[in-house]
Amino acid sequence: MAVDILLGLQWGDEGKGKIVDVLAPTYDIVARFQGGPNAGHTLEFEGTKHVLHQIPSGIFHSHIQNIIGNGVVLDPIVFQVEMKKLQDRGVDAAQNLFISKKAALILPSHKVLDRVSEEAMGSGKIGSTLKGIGPTYQDKIGRVGLRVGDILAADFKERYNKLVERHRKTIEYYGQKLEIEEQEQHFFAAVDYLRTLKLADTEYLINDALNSGKRILAEGAQGSLLDVDFGTYPFVTSSTTMVAGACTGLGVAPKYIGEVYGIFKAYCTRVGSGPFPTELLNEEGEAIRQAGREFGSTTGRPRRCGWVDLPTLKYSIMLNGVTQLNMMKADVLTDFDTIKVCTHYKLPNGELTDRLPHSLEADELEPVYEELPGWRVDLNKIDSVDELPDAFRNYLTYIESHLHVPITIVSVGPDRKSTLKREAVKA
Ligand code: IMP
Ligand code: MG
């Protein structure tokens, strides 16, 4: 059997949570392999909306085992709140959840480090979610971090204090003071709670499941353009958001990778700083933001909006080996007479290219657009692919003909039910 992987091809917020929830019934295991509480995966069904940050999106299906893999950075405080919310909704999450002992722990001082480092960068700041992601991955790679398994050690408190002392010195270097007494109380209470859950060597769990023919879905967080190597560095997150991250973040050998679902919006968004070639800084961008309710599910920040960008999608598809595309939020573009698609970039020397130059900053390239007719039909009211208007079908086949990967799912609304499964059209 194989591990199928679902990931975002843009700058995150593509709608991964919804598709995991839609695909989940056919899987036995759903696993998160990177990121942490910076993620916000929104699921809607039966009239309610749920936002998950660290818990895999398979949690609403009682037959599914959910795994928080070793590549994740876990904040015990946020995690406990998340578990409580699920419990209040009648979901017995503790039963179906396994947490890797090798997952990195986010301490309260990591969040302070995130903030002081962003403040020190001034206008050059990353626009981090301030959840402590960067500092925690730094400690992991720097070989000084704490892991979930460490909470079982008798000297956990001493190890904690040692790491916090390091952080205190760094924070003082920035001219600030570390004051986290209250947060520490929450942290240790949450760690006590974490000890009662299923902490496991999840790499064995996954490989045993593979050997016994179980179906596994790995759920990516953020998006390929936020990948620490291939994203718009330094305006990226601190993890490998690509398929390769699922291998290292779960302990899965590359030969076991199966389908790769690439999720993208019918337009494009980005939250935080950094280049965004097709960004619309006009009323069209505002119209997309309002129609798509494009405000961060983790931070509430307004998302930057723009047209779909084929060079970046081609890049993400190439690096991830995407086998199927899922187009999200197609219903948001109803009110446009004309839809633009960026097909190429024009470089300062006049050359046209569909490859990504080293920098995507505005002075390095100019997006070149193709204009397609809008459909002016509320796609949210449509229940089958046969009813899709011709102009929208044209949009789909146009994109497929450039990307050479079939769009197998079209999402036309936030609810689980607003999902059209489409016969694959290979370009
Ligand atoms: P960090 O991951 O919190 O350090 O944030 C780094 C960059 O990634 C910032 O621009 C964030 O806005 C962005 N980012 C992090 N997580 C997400 C996400 O789940 N969706 C969208 N953007 C994200
Ligand atoms: Mg999100």
Coordinates of C-alpha atoms and ligand atoms in Angstrom, one line a residue:
M1 CA 0.0 0.0 0.0
A2 CA 1.0 3.6 -0.3
V3 CA 0.8 6.9 1.5
D4 CA -1.2 9.4 -0.4
I5 CA -0.2 13.0 0.2
L6 CA -2.4 16.1 0.1
L7 CA -0.7 19.5 0.0
G8 CA -1.2 23.1 -0.9
L9 CA 0.5 24.4 -4.1
Q10 CA 0.3 28.1 -3.2
W11 CA 1.0 30.1 0.0
G12 CA -1.3 28.1 2.2
D13 CA -5.0 28.4 3.0
E14 CA -5.9 26.6 -0.2
G15 CA -8.6 24.5 1.6
K16 CA -6.7 21.4 2.5
G17 CA -8.7 20.7 5.6
K18 CA -11.9 20.5 3.6
I19 CA -10.5 18.1 1.1
V20 CA -9.0 15.9 3.8
D21 CA -12.4 15.7 5.4
V22 CA -14.0 14.9 2.0
L23 CA -11.5 12.1 1.2
A24 CA -11.2 10.8 4.8
P25 CA -13.9 8.2 4.6
T26 CA -11.8 6.0 2.3
Y27 CA -8.7 6.2 4.6
D28 CA -7.7 4.4 7.8
I29 CA -5.1 6.9 8.9
V30 CA -4.7 10.7 8.5
A31 CA -1.3 12.1 9.5
R32 CA 0.2 15.6 9.9
F33 CA 3.9 15.7 9.0
Q34 CA 5.0 19.4 9.5
G35 CA 4.0 22.8 10.7
G36 CA 2.1 23.3 13.9
P37 CA -0.3 25.9 15.4
N38 CA 0.5 28.3 12.5
A39 CA -1.9 26.2 10.4
G40 CA -5.6 26.7 10.4
H41 CA -7.6 24.0 8.6
T42 CA -11.3 24.9 8.3
L43 CA -14.0 22.2 7.9
E44 CA -17.7 22.8 7.5
F45 CA -20.5 20.2 7.7
E46 CA -23.9 19.8 9.2
G47 CA -24.2 23.6 9.6
T48 CA -21.1 24.0 11.8
K49 CA -17.6 25.3 11.1
H50 CA -14.5 23.8 12.8
V51 CA -11.0 25.1 12.7
L52 CA -8.1 22.7 13.4
H53 CA -4.6 23.9 14.1
Q54 CA -2.5 20.9 15.1
I55 CA -4.9 18.0 15.1
P56 CA -5.3 16.1 11.8
S57 CA -8.5 16.8 9.8
G58 CA -9.5 13.1 10.0
I59 CA -10.5 13.6 13.6
F60 CA -14.3 13.9 12.9
H61 CA -14.4 10.3 11.5
S62 CA -14.5 7.8 14.3
H63 CA -12.9 5.0 12.2
I64 CA -9.8 7.0 11.4
Q65 CA -6.5 7.0 13.4
N66 CA -5.0 10.4 13.4
I67 CA -1.3 10.9 13.8
I68 CA 0.7 14.0 14.7
G69 CA 4.1 13.1 13.2
N70 CA 7.6 13.7 14.2
G71 CA 8.0 16.6 11.7
V72 CA 5.4 18.6 13.6
V73 CA 6.1 21.3 16.2
L74 CA 3.5 20.9 18.9
D75 CA 2.3 23.6 21.3
P76 CA 0.8 21.8 24.3
I77 CA -1.2 24.8 25.4
V78 CA -2.9 25.3 22.0
F79 CA -3.3 21.6 21.7
Q80 CA -5.2 21.3 25.0
V81 CA -7.6 24.0 24.0
E82 CA -8.1 22.3 20.7
M83 CA -8.9 19.0 22.4
K84 CA -11.3 20.7 24.8
K85 CA -13.2 22.3 21.9
L86 CA -13.5 18.9 20.2
Q87 CA -14.7 17.3 23.4
D88 CA -17.3 20.0 23.8
R89 CA -18.6 19.0 20.3
G90 CA -18.9 15.4 21.4
V91 CA -15.8 14.2 19.5
D92 CA -13.7 11.7 21.5
A93 CA -10.4 12.8 20.0
A94 CA -8.2 11.2 22.6
Q95 CA -9.3 7.8 21.5
N96 CA -8.2 8.2 17.8
L97 CA -5.1 10.3 18.2
F98 CA -1.4 9.3 18.3
I99 CA 1.4 11.8 18.9
S100 CA 5.0 11.2 17.9
K101 CA 7.4 11.2 20.8
K102 CA 9.8 12.8 18.3
A103 CA 7.6 15.8 17.6
A104 CA 9.2 19.1 18.7
L105 CA 7.8 21.0 21.7
I106 CA 6.9 24.7 21.4
L107 CA 7.7 26.4 24.8
P108 CA 6.2 29.7 25.9
S109 CA 9.6 31.3 25.4
H110 CA 9.7 30.2 21.7
K111 CA 6.6 32.4 21.2
V112 CA 8.4 35.3 22.9
L113 CA 11.5 34.7 20.7
D114 CA 9.2 34.7 17.6
R115 CA 7.8 38.1 18.6
V116 CA 11.1 39.8 19.6
S117 CA 12.8 38.6 16.4
E118 CA 9.9 39.9 14.2
E119 CA 9.9 43.3 16.1
A120 CA 13.7 43.6 15.5
M121 CA 13.3 43.1 11.8
G122 CA 11.0 46.1 11.5
S123 CA 9.7 46.6 7.9
G124 CA 11.6 43.5 6.8
K125 CA 9.6 41.2 9.1
I126 CA 8.3 37.8 7.8
G127 CA 4.8 38.4 9.0
S128 CA 5.0 35.3 11.1
T129 CA 1.9 34.0 12.9
L130 CA 4.0 34.4 16.1
K131 CA 3.2 30.9 17.2
G132 CA 6.8 30.1 17.9
I133 CA 7.3 28.0 14.8
G134 CA 10.6 29.4 13.5
P135 CA 12.4 29.4 16.9
T136 CA 11.2 25.8 17.7
Y137 CA 12.5 24.5 14.3
Q138 CA 15.8 26.4 14.9
D139 CA 16.2 24.6 18.2
K140 CA 15.4 21.3 16.6
I141 CA 18.0 21.8 13.9
G142 CA 20.4 23.3 16.4
R143 CA 20.0 20.0 18.4
V144 CA 19.0 21.7 21.6
G145 CA 15.2 21.4 21.4
L146 CA 12.8 19.4 23.5
R147 CA 10.6 16.7 22.1
V148 CA 7.3 15.2 23.2
G149 CA 9.0 12.1 24.5
D150 CA 11.1 14.2 26.8
I151 CA 8.0 15.0 29.0
L152 CA 8.2 11.4 30.2
A153 CA 11.7 11.9 31.5
A154 CA 12.2 12.4 35.3
D155 CA 14.4 15.4 34.7
F156 CA 12.0 17.1 32.2
K157 CA 11.8 20.3 34.3
E158 CA 15.6 20.7 34.4
R159 CA 15.8 20.2 30.7
Y160 CA 13.1 22.8 30.2
N161 CA 14.8 25.3 32.5
K162 CA 18.1 24.8 30.7
L163 CA 16.5 25.7 27.3
V164 CA 14.5 28.6 28.7
E165 CA 17.8 30.1 30.1
R166 CA 19.2 30.0 26.6
H167 CA 16.1 31.8 25.3
R168 CA 16.3 34.3 28.1
K169 CA 19.8 35.4 27.0
T170 CA 18.7 35.7 23.4
I171 CA 15.7 37.8 24.4
E172 CA 17.9 40.0 26.6
Y173 CA 20.2 40.5 23.6
Y174 CA 17.2 42.0 21.8
G175 CA 16.8 44.4 24.8
Q176 CA 13.7 42.7 26.1
K177 CA 12.7 40.7 29.2
L178 CA 11.3 37.2 29.4
E179 CA 8.2 37.2 31.5
I180 CA 6.2 34.0 31.1
E181 CA 5.2 32.9 34.6
E182 CA 1.5 32.7 33.8
Q183 CA 2.2 30.9 30.4
E184 CA 4.4 28.5 32.2
Q185 CA 1.6 27.4 34.5
H186 CA -0.6 26.7 31.5
F187 CA 2.3 24.9 29.8
F188 CA 3.0 22.5 32.6
A189 CA -0.7 21.8 33.1
A190 CA -0.9 21.1 29.3
V191 CA 2.1 18.8 29.5
D192 CA 0.4 16.9 32.3
Y193 CA -2.6 16.4 30.0
L194 CA -0.3 15.4 27.1
R195 CA 1.2 12.6 29.3
T196 CA -2.3 11.0 29.5
L197 CA -2.5 10.6 25.7
K198 CA -1.2 8.1 23.3
L199 CA 2.5 9.1 22.8
A200 CA 4.0 6.7 20.4
D201 CA 6.9 5.9 18.0
T202 CA 4.5 6.8 15.2
E203 CA 7.1 5.8 12.5
Y204 CA 6.4 2.1 13.5
L205 CA 2.7 2.7 13.6
I206 CA 2.7 4.0 10.0
N207 CA 5.0 1.4 8.6
D208 CA 3.0 -1.4 10.4
A209 CA -0.2 0.1 8.9
L210 CA 1.4 0.2 5.4
N211 CA 2.5 -3.5 5.7
S212 CA -1.0 -4.5 6.7
G213 CA -2.6 -2.8 3.7
K214 CA -4.1 0.2 5.5
R215 CA -4.8 3.4 3.6
I216 CA -2.9 6.5 4.8
L217 CA -3.4 10.1 3.9
A218 CA -0.7 12.6 4.8
E219 CA -2.1 16.1 5.3
G220 CA 0.3 19.0 4.5
A221 CA 0.1 22.4 6.2
Q222 CA 0.9 25.8 4.7
G223 CA 1.9 25.6 1.0
S224 CA 4.7 24.8 -1.4
L225 CA 5.5 28.5 -1.9
L226 CA 6.1 28.8 1.9
D227 CA 8.6 25.8 1.8
V228 CA 11.9 26.7 3.6
D229 CA 13.9 25.6 0.5
F230 CA 11.8 26.3 -2.5
G231 CA 9.4 29.0 -1.3
T232 CA 9.8 32.8 -1.5
Y233 CA 12.7 32.7 1.0
P234 CA 13.1 34.4 3.5
F235 CA 9.3 35.0 3.5
V236 CA 8.5 31.3 4.2
T237 CA 7.7 29.1 7.1
S238 CA 10.5 27.0 8.7
S239 CA 9.5 23.5 7.5
T240 CA 9.5 21.4 4.4
T241 CA 6.0 21.8 3.2
M242 CA 6.6 19.5 0.1
V243 CA 6.1 15.8 -0.4
A244 CA 9.7 15.2 0.8
G245 CA 8.6 16.6 4.2
A246 CA 6.1 13.7 4.5
C247 CA 9.0 11.2 4.2
T248 CA 11.0 12.9 6.9
G249 CA 8.1 14.1 9.0
L250 CA 6.4 10.7 9.3
G251 CA 9.2 8.2 8.6
V252 CA 7.9 7.0 5.3
A253 CA 10.3 5.8 2.6
P254 CA 9.9 7.5 -0.8
K255 CA 9.0 4.2 -2.5
Y256 CA 5.7 4.2 -0.5
I257 CA 4.4 7.6 -1.8
G258 CA 1.2 7.1 -3.9
E259 CA -1.2 9.8 -5.1
V260 CA -0.2 13.4 -4.6
Y261 CA -3.2 15.7 -4.4
G262 CA -2.3 19.3 -5.2
I263 CA -4.8 21.8 -3.8
F264 CA -5.1 25.3 -5.2
K265 CA -7.6 28.1 -5.2
A266 CA -9.3 29.3 -8.4
Y267 CA -7.4 32.5 -7.5
C268 CA -4.5 33.0 -5.2
T269 CA -3.9 34.4 -1.7
R270 CA -1.1 35.1 0.7
V271 CA -1.0 36.2 4.3
G272 CA 2.1 37.9 5.8
S273 CA 5.0 39.6 3.9
G274 CA 6.8 38.6 0.8
P275 CA 6.5 38.8 -3.0
F276 CA 3.2 37.9 -4.7
P277 CA 3.4 38.6 -8.5
T278 CA -0.3 38.5 -9.3
E279 CA -1.5 40.4 -6.2
L280 CA -4.4 42.8 -6.8
L281 CA -4.1 46.0 -4.8
N282 CA -7.3 47.4 -6.2
E283 CA -11.1 46.9 -5.8
E284 CA -10.8 43.5 -7.6
G285 CA -8.6 42.2 -4.8
E286 CA -11.0 43.6 -2.3
A287 CA -13.9 41.9 -4.1
I288 CA -12.2 38.5 -3.9
R289 CA -11.4 39.1 -0.2
Q290 CA -15.0 39.8 0.6
A291 CA -16.5 37.1 -1.6
G292 CA -14.0 34.5 -0.4
R293 CA -14.0 35.7 3.2
E294 CA -10.3 35.8 3.0
F295 CA -9.3 36.5 6.6
G296 CA -6.8 34.3 8.4
S297 CA -8.3 31.4 10.3
T298 CA -5.4 31.5 12.8
T299 CA -4.6 35.2 13.1
G300 CA -7.7 36.9 11.6
R301 CA -5.4 39.0 9.3
P302 CA -6.9 40.0 5.9
R303 CA -5.3 37.9 3.2
R304 CA -3.7 39.4 0.2
C305 CA -5.6 38.3 -3.0
G306 CA -4.7 38.0 -6.6
W307 CA -5.2 36.0 -9.9
V308 CA -4.1 32.4 -10.3
D309 CA -0.4 32.1 -11.3
L310 CA 0.5 29.3 -13.6
P311 CA 4.3 29.5 -13.4
T312 CA 4.2 29.0 -9.6
L313 CA 1.7 26.2 -9.9
K314 CA 3.9 24.5 -12.5
Y315 CA 6.8 24.8 -10.1
S316 CA 4.9 23.3 -7.2
I317 CA 3.6 20.5 -9.4
M318 CA 7.1 19.7 -10.6
L319 CA 8.6 19.6 -7.1
N320 CA 5.9 17.5 -5.6
G321 CA 5.1 15.1 -8.4
V322 CA 1.4 16.1 -8.2
T323 CA -0.9 13.4 -9.7
Q324 CA -4.3 15.1 -9.3
L325 CA -5.3 18.7 -8.9
N326 CA -8.2 20.0 -6.7
M327 CA -9.5 23.5 -7.5
M328 CA -11.0 25.2 -4.5
K329 CA -13.3 28.2 -4.0
A330 CA -14.3 28.3 -7.6
D331 CA -17.7 29.9 -6.5
V332 CA -15.8 33.0 -5.3
L333 CA -15.2 34.4 -8.8
T334 CA -18.9 34.7 -9.8
D335 CA -18.9 38.5 -10.0
F336 CA -16.2 38.9 -12.6
D337 CA -16.9 39.5 -16.3
T338 CA -13.3 38.7 -17.0
I339 CA -11.0 36.2 -15.2
K340 CA -7.2 36.7 -15.6
V341 CA -4.7 33.9 -15.6
C342 CA -1.0 34.6 -15.3
T343 CA 0.8 32.4 -17.9
H344 CA 4.3 33.9 -17.9
Y345 CA 6.5 36.4 -16.3
K346 CA 8.3 39.2 -18.3
L347 CA 11.8 39.6 -17.0
P348 CA 13.6 43.0 -16.9
N349 CA 15.5 42.1 -20.1
G350 CA 12.2 41.6 -21.9
E351 CA 12.4 37.8 -22.0
L352 CA 9.2 35.8 -21.4
T353 CA 9.4 32.8 -19.1
D354 CA 7.2 30.3 -17.3
R355 CA 10.0 29.4 -14.9
L356 CA 10.5 31.0 -11.5
P357 CA 13.4 33.5 -11.4
H358 CA 15.5 33.6 -8.2
S359 CA 13.4 36.4 -6.8
L360 CA 9.7 36.9 -7.3
E361 CA 9.9 40.6 -6.2
A362 CA 8.0 43.1 -8.3
D363 CA 11.1 44.8 -9.7
E364 CA 12.4 41.4 -11.0
L365 CA 9.3 40.4 -13.1
E366 CA 6.0 41.5 -14.5
P367 CA 3.2 39.0 -14.8
V368 CA 1.7 38.4 -18.2
Y369 CA -2.0 37.5 -18.3
E370 CA -4.4 35.7 -20.5
E371 CA -8.0 36.9 -20.2
L372 CA -10.9 34.4 -20.1
P373 CA -14.6 35.2 -20.0
G374 CA -16.2 35.0 -16.5
W375 CA -19.2 32.7 -16.0
R376 CA -21.5 34.9 -13.9
V377 CA -23.3 31.9 -12.5
D378 CA -23.4 31.1 -8.8
L379 CA -21.5 27.8 -8.8
N380 CA -22.5 27.1 -5.2
K381 CA -26.0 26.3 -6.5
I382 CA -24.6 23.5 -8.8
D383 CA -24.7 19.9 -7.6
S384 CA -23.1 18.1 -10.6
V385 CA -20.3 18.6 -13.1
D386 CA -22.8 18.3 -16.0
E387 CA -24.5 21.6 -14.9
L388 CA -21.3 23.6 -14.9
P389 CA -21.5 26.6 -17.2
D390 CA -19.4 26.5 -20.4
A391 CA -17.2 29.5 -19.4
F392 CA -16.2 27.8 -16.2
R393 CA -15.5 24.5 -18.0
N394 CA -13.3 26.5 -20.4
Y395 CA -11.4 27.9 -17.3
L396 CA -10.8 24.4 -16.0
T397 CA -9.6 22.9 -19.3
Y398 CA -7.5 26.0 -20.0
I399 CA -5.6 25.5 -16.7
E400 CA -5.3 21.7 -17.2
S401 CA -3.9 22.3 -20.7
H402 CA -1.1 24.3 -19.1
L403 CA -0.5 22.2 -16.1
H404 CA -0.8 18.7 -17.7
V405 CA -2.4 17.3 -14.5
P406 CA -6.2 16.6 -14.3
I407 CA -8.4 18.6 -12.0
T408 CA -10.3 15.8 -10.3
I409 CA -12.2 17.8 -7.7
V410 CA -13.8 21.2 -7.9
S411 CA -15.0 22.8 -4.7
V412 CA -17.8 25.3 -5.0
G413 CA -18.4 26.2 -1.3
P414 CA -17.1 25.6 2.2
D415 CA -19.5 22.8 3.1
R416 CA -18.5 19.1 2.7
K417 CA -21.4 18.7 0.3
S418 CA -20.3 21.5 -2.1
T419 CA -17.7 19.3 -3.7
L420 CA -17.9 18.2 -7.4
K421 CA -16.0 15.1 -8.4
R422 CA -15.0 15.4 -12.0
E423 CA -14.0 12.9 -14.5
A424 CA -10.3 13.3 -15.1
V425 CA -9.5 15.1 -18.3
K426 CA -5.9 14.5 -19.1
A427 CA -4.4 17.3 -21.1
Ligands
IMP1 P1 5.3 31.2 10.6 O1 5.1 29.8 10.0 O2 4.3 31.5 11.7 O3 6.7 31.5 11.0 O4 5.0 32.3 9.4 C1 5.8 32.4 8.3 C2 5.0 32.8 7.1 O5 4.1 31.8 6.7 C3 4.1 34.0 7.3 O6 4.0 34.8 6.1 C4 2.7 33.4 7.7 O7 1.7 34.3 7.4 C5 2.8 32.2 6.7 N1 2.0 31.1 7.2 C6 2.3 30.2 8.2 N2 1.4 29.3 8.4 C7 0.4 29.6 7.5 C8 -0.8 28.9 7.1 O8 -1.2 27.9 7.7 N3 -1.5 29.5 6.1 C9 -1.1 30.6 5.4 N4 0.0 31.2 5.7 C10 0.8 30.7 6.7
MG2 MG -5.2 28.1 6.9

